[in-house]
PDB file of C-alpha atoms in Angstrom:
ATOM      1  CA  UNK A   1     -22.637  19.600  -1.637  1.00 53.00           C
ATOM      2  CA  UNK A   2     -20.351  21.174  -4.244  1.00 84.00           C
ATOM      3  CA  UNK A   3     -21.936  21.790  -7.646  1.00 89.00           C
ATOM      4  CA  UNK A   4     -19.190  19.787  -9.374  1.00 91.00           C
ATOM      5  CA  UNK A   5     -20.028  16.781  -7.194  1.00 93.00           C
ATOM      6  CA  UNK A   6     -23.724  17.137  -7.992  1.00 94.00           C
ATOM      7  CA  UNK A   7     -22.940  17.450 -11.692  1.00 94.00           C
ATOM      8  CA  UNK A   8     -20.673  14.400 -11.676  1.00 95.00           C
ATOM      9  CA  UNK A   9     -23.480  12.218 -10.339  1.00 96.00           C
ATOM     10  CA  UNK A  10     -25.713  12.767 -13.381  1.00 96.00           C
ATOM     11  CA  UNK A  11     -25.333  11.202 -16.827  1.00 96.00           C
ATOM     12  CA  UNK A  12     -25.006  14.473 -18.733  1.00 96.00           C
ATOM     13  CA  UNK A  13     -22.990  16.138 -16.001  1.00 96.00           C
ATOM     14  CA  UNK A  14     -20.450  13.339 -15.930  1.00 96.00           C
ATOM     15  CA  UNK A  15     -20.027  13.630 -19.702  1.00 97.00           C
ATOM     16  CA  UNK A  16     -19.500  17.399 -19.454  1.00 96.00           C
ATOM     17  CA  UNK A  17     -16.869  16.972 -16.743  1.00 96.00           C
ATOM     18  CA  UNK A  18     -15.103  14.233 -18.691  1.00 96.00           C
ATOM     19  CA  UNK A  19     -14.763  16.602 -21.656  1.00 97.00           C
ATOM     20  CA  UNK A  20     -13.512  19.342 -19.335  1.00 96.00           C
ATOM     21  CA  UNK A  21     -10.883  17.090 -17.752  1.00 96.00           C
ATOM     22  CA  UNK A  22      -9.480  16.054 -21.132  1.00 96.00           C
ATOM     23  CA  UNK A  23      -8.795  19.712 -22.013  1.00 96.00           C
ATOM     24  CA  UNK A  24      -7.905  21.008 -18.541  1.00 96.00           C
ATOM     25  CA  UNK A  25      -4.437  22.126 -17.454  1.00 96.00           C
ATOM     26  CA  UNK A  26      -2.761  21.185 -14.180  1.00 95.00           C
ATOM     27  CA  UNK A  27      -4.043  24.205 -12.257  1.00 96.00           C
ATOM     28  CA  UNK A  28      -7.617  23.525 -13.343  1.00 96.00           C
ATOM     29  CA  UNK A  29      -7.331  19.871 -12.363  1.00 96.00           C
ATOM     30  CA  UNK A  30      -5.883  20.852  -8.980  1.00 96.00           C
ATOM     31  CA  UNK A  31      -8.921  23.034  -8.312  1.00 95.00           C
ATOM     32  CA  UNK A  32     -11.309  20.325  -9.460  1.00 94.00           C
ATOM     33  CA  UNK A  33      -9.694  17.667  -7.270  1.00 95.00           C
ATOM     34  CA  UNK A  34      -9.735  20.034  -4.298  1.00 94.00           C
ATOM     35  CA  UNK A  35     -13.456  20.686  -4.690  1.00 93.00           C
ATOM     36  CA  UNK A  36     -14.289  16.975  -4.980  1.00 94.00           C
ATOM     37  CA  UNK A  37     -11.838  15.747  -2.340  1.00 91.00           C
ATOM     38  CA  UNK A  38     -14.293  15.195   0.508  1.00 92.00           C
ATOM     39  CA  UNK A  39     -16.697  13.319  -1.773  1.00 95.00           C
ATOM     40  CA  UNK A  40     -14.169  11.205  -3.652  1.00 95.00           C
ATOM     41  CA  UNK A  41     -15.304   7.882  -2.157  1.00 96.00           C
ATOM     42  CA  UNK A  42     -18.976   8.344  -3.042  1.00 96.00           C
ATOM     43  CA  UNK A  43     -18.000   9.502  -6.538  1.00 97.00           C
ATOM     44  CA  UNK A  44     -15.967   6.323  -7.066  1.00 96.00           C
ATOM     45  CA  UNK A  45     -19.068   4.271  -6.202  1.00 97.00           C
ATOM     46  CA  UNK A  46     -21.500   6.330  -8.267  1.00 97.00           C
ATOM     47  CA  UNK A  47     -22.827   4.814 -11.542  1.00 96.00           C
ATOM     48  CA  UNK A  48     -22.048   8.015 -13.502  1.00 97.00           C
ATOM     49  CA  UNK A  49     -19.324   9.774 -11.551  1.00 97.00           C
ATOM     50  CA  UNK A  50     -17.014   6.746 -11.578  1.00 96.00           C
ATOM     51  CA  UNK A  51     -16.513   7.226 -15.341  1.00 96.00           C
ATOM     52  CA  UNK A  52     -15.445  10.809 -14.743  1.00 96.00           C
ATOM     53  CA  UNK A  53     -12.986   9.640 -12.073  1.00 96.00           C
ATOM     54  CA  UNK A  54     -11.478   7.190 -14.566  1.00 96.00           C
ATOM     55  CA  UNK A  55     -10.886   9.987 -17.081  1.00 97.00           C
ATOM     56  CA  UNK A  56      -9.544  12.241 -14.341  1.00 96.00           C
ATOM     57  CA  UNK A  57      -7.049   9.585 -13.238  1.00 96.00           C
ATOM     58  CA  UNK A  58      -5.744   9.222 -16.799  1.00 96.00           C
ATOM     59  CA  UNK A  59      -5.065  12.946 -17.087  1.00 96.00           C
ATOM     60  CA  UNK A  60      -3.599  13.498 -13.609  1.00 94.00           C
ATOM     61  CA  UNK A  61       0.022  14.164 -12.771  1.00 94.00           C
ATOM     62  CA  UNK A  62       1.528  11.603 -10.334  1.00 94.00           C
ATOM     63  CA  UNK A  63       1.210  14.005  -7.390  1.00 95.00           C
ATOM     64  CA  UNK A  64      -2.462  14.594  -8.231  1.00 96.00           C
ATOM     65  CA  UNK A  65      -3.063  10.868  -8.514  1.00 96.00           C
ATOM     66  CA  UNK A  66      -1.482  10.423  -5.088  1.00 95.00           C
ATOM     67  CA  UNK A  67      -4.032  12.887  -3.675  1.00 95.00           C
ATOM     68  CA  UNK A  68      -6.845  10.779  -5.161  1.00 95.00           C
ATOM     69  CA  UNK A  69      -5.394   7.648  -3.572  1.00 96.00           C
ATOM     70  CA  UNK A  70      -5.004   9.368  -0.204  1.00 96.00           C
ATOM     71  CA  UNK A  71      -8.640  10.479  -0.237  1.00 96.00           C
ATOM     72  CA  UNK A  72     -10.016   7.022  -1.026  1.00 96.00           C
ATOM     73  CA  UNK A  73      -7.513   5.013   1.068  1.00 96.00           C
ATOM     74  CA  UNK A  74      -9.858   4.537   4.076  1.00 96.00           C
ATOM     75  CA  UNK A  75     -12.485   2.907   1.833  1.00 97.00           C
ATOM     76  CA  UNK A  76     -10.253   1.306  -0.786  1.00 97.00           C
ATOM     77  CA  UNK A  77     -11.198  -2.270   0.119  1.00 98.00           C
ATOM     78  CA  UNK A  78     -14.907  -1.461  -0.179  1.00 97.00           C
ATOM     79  CA  UNK A  79     -14.344   0.350  -3.478  1.00 98.00           C
ATOM     80  CA  UNK A  80     -12.345  -2.595  -4.869  1.00 98.00           C
ATOM     81  CA  UNK A  81     -15.250  -4.981  -4.203  1.00 98.00           C
ATOM     82  CA  UNK A  82     -17.937  -2.658  -5.577  1.00 97.00           C
ATOM     83  CA  UNK A  83     -19.334  -3.315  -9.062  1.00 94.00           C
ATOM     84  CA  UNK A  84     -18.868   0.320 -10.111  1.00 94.00           C
ATOM     85  CA  UNK A  85     -16.042   1.394  -7.870  1.00 96.00           C
ATOM     86  CA  UNK A  86     -13.725  -1.399  -8.926  1.00 97.00           C
ATOM     87  CA  UNK A  87     -13.414  -0.016 -12.476  1.00 96.00           C
ATOM     88  CA  UNK A  88     -12.421   3.461 -11.312  1.00 96.00           C
ATOM     89  CA  UNK A  89      -9.960   1.983  -8.821  1.00 97.00           C
ATOM     90  CA  UNK A  90      -8.480  -0.355 -11.425  1.00 97.00           C
ATOM     91  CA  UNK A  91      -7.853   2.621 -13.671  1.00 97.00           C
ATOM     92  CA  UNK A  92      -6.075   4.572 -10.938  1.00 97.00           C
ATOM     93  CA  UNK A  93      -4.040   1.559  -9.787  1.00 97.00           C
ATOM     94  CA  UNK A  94      -2.928   0.679 -13.315  1.00 97.00           C
ATOM     95  CA  UNK A  95      -1.310   4.129 -13.598  1.00 97.00           C
ATOM     96  CA  UNK A  96       0.741   3.936 -10.392  1.00 95.00           C
ATOM     97  CA  UNK A  97       4.360   4.856 -11.097  1.00 94.00           C
ATOM     98  CA  UNK A  98       5.971   6.279  -7.957  1.00 95.00           C
ATOM     99  CA  UNK A  99       7.319   4.957  -4.662  1.00 95.00           C
ATOM    100  CA  UNK A 100       4.890   7.002  -2.506  1.00 96.00           C
ATOM    101  CA  UNK A 101       1.994   5.417  -4.426  1.00 96.00           C
ATOM    102  CA  UNK A 102       3.436   1.938  -3.817  1.00 96.00           C
ATOM    103  CA  UNK A 103       3.684   2.648  -0.091  1.00 96.00           C
ATOM    104  CA  UNK A 104       0.156   4.049   0.095  1.00 97.00           C
ATOM    105  CA  UNK A 105      -1.254   0.970  -1.636  1.00 97.00           C
ATOM    106  CA  UNK A 106       0.592  -1.262   0.821  1.00 97.00           C
ATOM    107  CA  UNK A 107      -0.923   0.664   3.725  1.00 97.00           C
ATOM    108  CA  UNK A 108      -4.428   0.652   2.241  1.00 97.00           C
ATOM    109  CA  UNK A 109      -4.642  -2.913   0.916  1.00 97.00           C
ATOM    110  CA  UNK A 110      -1.761  -4.819   2.496  1.00 95.00           C
ATOM    111  CA  UNK A 111      -4.067  -6.586   4.959  1.00 97.00           C
ATOM    112  CA  UNK A 112      -6.642  -7.444   2.288  1.00 98.00           C
ATOM    113  CA  UNK A 113      -4.581  -8.996  -0.511  1.00 98.00           C
ATOM    114  CA  UNK A 114      -5.883 -12.539   0.041  1.00 98.00           C
ATOM    115  CA  UNK A 115      -9.537 -11.495   0.405  1.00 98.00           C
ATOM    116  CA  UNK A 116      -9.414  -9.312  -2.688  1.00 98.00           C
ATOM    117  CA  UNK A 117      -7.631 -11.987  -4.719  1.00 98.00           C
ATOM    118  CA  UNK A 118     -10.590 -14.311  -4.121  1.00 98.00           C
ATOM    119  CA  UNK A 119     -13.248 -11.652  -4.742  1.00 98.00           C
ATOM    120  CA  UNK A 120     -15.009 -11.514  -8.101  1.00 97.00           C
ATOM    121  CA  UNK A 121     -14.429  -7.746  -8.358  1.00 98.00           C
ATOM    122  CA  UNK A 122     -11.432  -7.229  -6.118  1.00 98.00           C
ATOM    123  CA  UNK A 123      -9.171  -9.703  -7.904  1.00 98.00           C
ATOM    124  CA  UNK A 124      -8.957  -7.349 -10.888  1.00 98.00           C
ATOM    125  CA  UNK A 125      -7.614  -4.595  -8.639  1.00 98.00           C
ATOM    126  CA  UNK A 126      -4.928  -6.945  -7.286  1.00 98.00           C
ATOM    127  CA  UNK A 127      -3.985  -7.985 -10.827  1.00 98.00           C
ATOM    128  CA  UNK A 128      -3.568  -4.333 -11.816  1.00 98.00           C
ATOM    129  CA  UNK A 129      -1.614  -3.676  -8.632  1.00 98.00           C
ATOM    130  CA  UNK A 130       0.786  -6.557  -9.283  1.00 97.00           C
ATOM    131  CA  UNK A 131       1.598  -5.129 -12.698  1.00 96.00           C
ATOM    132  CA  UNK A 132       1.865  -1.525 -11.491  1.00 96.00           C
ATOM    133  CA  UNK A 133       3.803  -1.761  -8.230  1.00 95.00           C
ATOM    134  CA  UNK A 134       7.603  -1.818  -8.478  1.00 93.00           C
ATOM    135  CA  UNK A 135       9.372  -5.159  -8.114  1.00 92.00           C
ATOM    136  CA  UNK A 136      11.164  -4.001  -4.964  1.00 92.00           C
ATOM    137  CA  UNK A 137       7.792  -3.348  -3.309  1.00 94.00           C
ATOM    138  CA  UNK A 138       5.985  -6.518  -4.463  1.00 96.00           C
ATOM    139  CA  UNK A 139       6.562  -8.393  -1.184  1.00 96.00           C
ATOM    140  CA  UNK A 140       3.322  -7.225   0.469  1.00 97.00           C
ATOM    141  CA  UNK A 141       1.350  -8.852  -2.355  1.00 97.00           C
ATOM    142  CA  UNK A 142       3.635 -11.839  -2.894  1.00 97.00           C
ATOM    143  CA  UNK A 143       3.769 -13.111   0.678  1.00 97.00           C
ATOM    144  CA  UNK A 144       0.033 -13.571   1.457  1.00 98.00           C
ATOM    145  CA  UNK A 145      -0.496 -15.258  -1.907  1.00 98.00           C
ATOM    146  CA  UNK A 146       2.414 -17.644  -1.377  1.00 97.00           C
ATOM    147  CA  UNK A 147       1.372 -18.323   2.236  1.00 97.00           C
ATOM    148  CA  UNK A 148      -2.063 -19.378   0.953  1.00 98.00           C
ATOM    149  CA  UNK A 149      -0.853 -20.910  -2.283  1.00 97.00           C
ATOM    150  CA  UNK A 150      -3.250 -23.833  -2.700  1.00 97.00           C
ATOM    151  CA  UNK A 151      -6.328 -21.813  -1.749  1.00 97.00           C
ATOM    152  CA  UNK A 152      -5.419 -19.085  -4.238  1.00 97.00           C
ATOM    153  CA  UNK A 153      -4.203 -21.350  -7.031  1.00 97.00           C
ATOM    154  CA  UNK A 154      -7.368 -23.493  -7.024  1.00 97.00           C
ATOM    155  CA  UNK A 155      -9.776 -20.543  -6.983  1.00 97.00           C
ATOM    156  CA  UNK A 156     -11.408 -19.145 -10.145  1.00 97.00           C
ATOM    157  CA  UNK A 157     -10.282 -15.582  -9.408  1.00 97.00           C
ATOM    158  CA  UNK A 158      -7.202 -16.425  -7.379  1.00 97.00           C
ATOM    159  CA  UNK A 159      -5.639 -18.462 -10.178  1.00 97.00           C
ATOM    160  CA  UNK A 160      -5.775 -15.384 -12.433  1.00 97.00           C
ATOM    161  CA  UNK A 161      -4.053 -13.322  -9.754  1.00 97.00           C
ATOM    162  CA  UNK A 162      -1.365 -15.973  -9.371  1.00 96.00           C
ATOM    163  CA  UNK A 163      -0.730 -15.900 -13.109  1.00 95.00           C
ATOM    164  CA  UNK A 164       0.096 -12.195 -12.871  1.00 96.00           C
ATOM    165  CA  UNK A 165       2.312 -12.815  -9.856  1.00 96.00           C
ATOM    166  CA  UNK A 166       4.263 -15.550 -11.649  1.00 95.00           C
ATOM    167  CA  UNK A 167       4.963 -13.232 -14.575  1.00 94.00           C
ATOM    168  CA  UNK A 168       5.922 -10.369 -12.241  1.00 95.00           C
ATOM    169  CA  UNK A 169       8.534 -12.317 -10.263  1.00 94.00           C
ATOM    170  CA  UNK A 170       9.911 -14.247 -13.238  1.00 90.00           C
ATOM    171  CA  UNK A 171      13.322 -12.608 -12.908  1.00 87.00           C
ATOM    172  CA  UNK A 172      13.430 -12.636  -9.089  1.00 93.00           C
ATOM    173  CA  UNK A 173      15.088 -16.015  -8.560  1.00 94.00           C
ATOM    174  CA  UNK A 174      14.290 -16.487  -4.874  1.00 94.00           C
ATOM    175  CA  UNK A 175      10.580 -15.747  -5.326  1.00 95.00           C
ATOM    176  CA  UNK A 176      10.386 -17.752  -8.530  1.00 94.00           C
ATOM    177  CA  UNK A 177      12.068 -20.766  -6.901  1.00 96.00           C
ATOM    178  CA  UNK A 178       9.638 -20.671  -3.976  1.00 96.00           C
ATOM    179  CA  UNK A 179       6.673 -20.780  -6.356  1.00 95.00           C
ATOM    180  CA  UNK A 180       8.213 -23.660  -8.310  1.00 95.00           C
ATOM    181  CA  UNK A 181       8.661 -25.627  -5.076  1.00 96.00           C
ATOM    182  CA  UNK A 182       5.052 -24.959  -4.085  1.00 96.00           C
ATOM    183  CA  UNK A 183       3.799 -26.110  -7.473  1.00 95.00           C
ATOM    184  CA  UNK A 184       5.861 -29.296  -7.283  1.00 95.00           C
ATOM    185  CA  UNK A 185       4.654 -30.002  -3.724  1.00 95.00           C
ATOM    186  CA  UNK A 186       0.997 -29.542  -4.681  1.00 95.00           C
ATOM    187  CA  UNK A 187       1.275 -31.019  -8.169  1.00 95.00           C
ATOM    188  CA  UNK A 188      -1.321 -33.760  -7.659  1.00 94.00           C
ATOM    189  CA  UNK A 189      -3.908 -31.329  -6.276  1.00 95.00           C
ATOM    190  CA  UNK A 190      -3.240 -28.767  -8.997  1.00 95.00           C
ATOM    191  CA  UNK A 191      -3.401 -31.218 -11.882  1.00 94.00           C
ATOM    192  CA  UNK A 192      -6.852 -32.412 -10.836  1.00 94.00           C
ATOM    193  CA  UNK A 193      -8.237 -28.938 -10.182  1.00 95.00           C
ATOM    194  CA  UNK A 194     -10.076 -27.007 -12.954  1.00 94.00           C
ATOM    195  CA  UNK A 195      -8.223 -23.806 -12.027  1.00 95.00           C
ATOM    196  CA  UNK A 196      -5.054 -25.138 -10.443  1.00 95.00           C
ATOM    197  CA  UNK A 197      -3.980 -26.883 -13.630  1.00 93.00           C
ATOM    198  CA  UNK A 198      -3.708 -23.454 -15.293  1.00 91.00           C
ATOM    199  CA  UNK A 199      -1.200 -22.392 -12.662  1.00 90.00           C
ATOM    200  CA  UNK A 200       1.017 -25.293 -13.741  1.00 90.00           C
ATOM    201  CA  UNK A 201       0.706 -24.097 -17.337  1.00 88.00           C
ATOM    202  CA  UNK A 202       1.732 -20.558 -16.347  1.00 84.00           C
TER     203      UNK A 202
END
């Protein structure tokens, strides 16, 4: 195992690497990412290393961030639902700003949007993703939530996700109209539900 990986998984080591990342230039970060690449998933799930990954994500260039996403893509669903991993993933997702990142997220999580929206940890990743992904690429999140509207809207975590979706598509008339029709159709159920009534308020 690479010494950087070993260092990242200790309390003091993670702190040292966080300080290094803050001061590092692009070339130094490239080398660091390359050395950690094969261990990126376990680092995301580690109680100490995940903090270092969060700092790394904040100081990455978009192309470096894309490398991080590519390395964790096979385990992204598991990371999203993990108590430690979810925070590192939320940080990375919140910084997404390019089309290739949008496409990668669709490939990695497109089949898990509903499950994650109802998960106590995963819903936060979906909320971040809704805000980060471009409007033209929001369909892969929008459709499963709309297709399962009542289940999502009356769920403690799902209702929070739907709030973010409503705000995201506010200026997309077709999507907004569909949501309004769904709310009107399920009005009685939503009004009487402790979480669904908030969707009406949104």
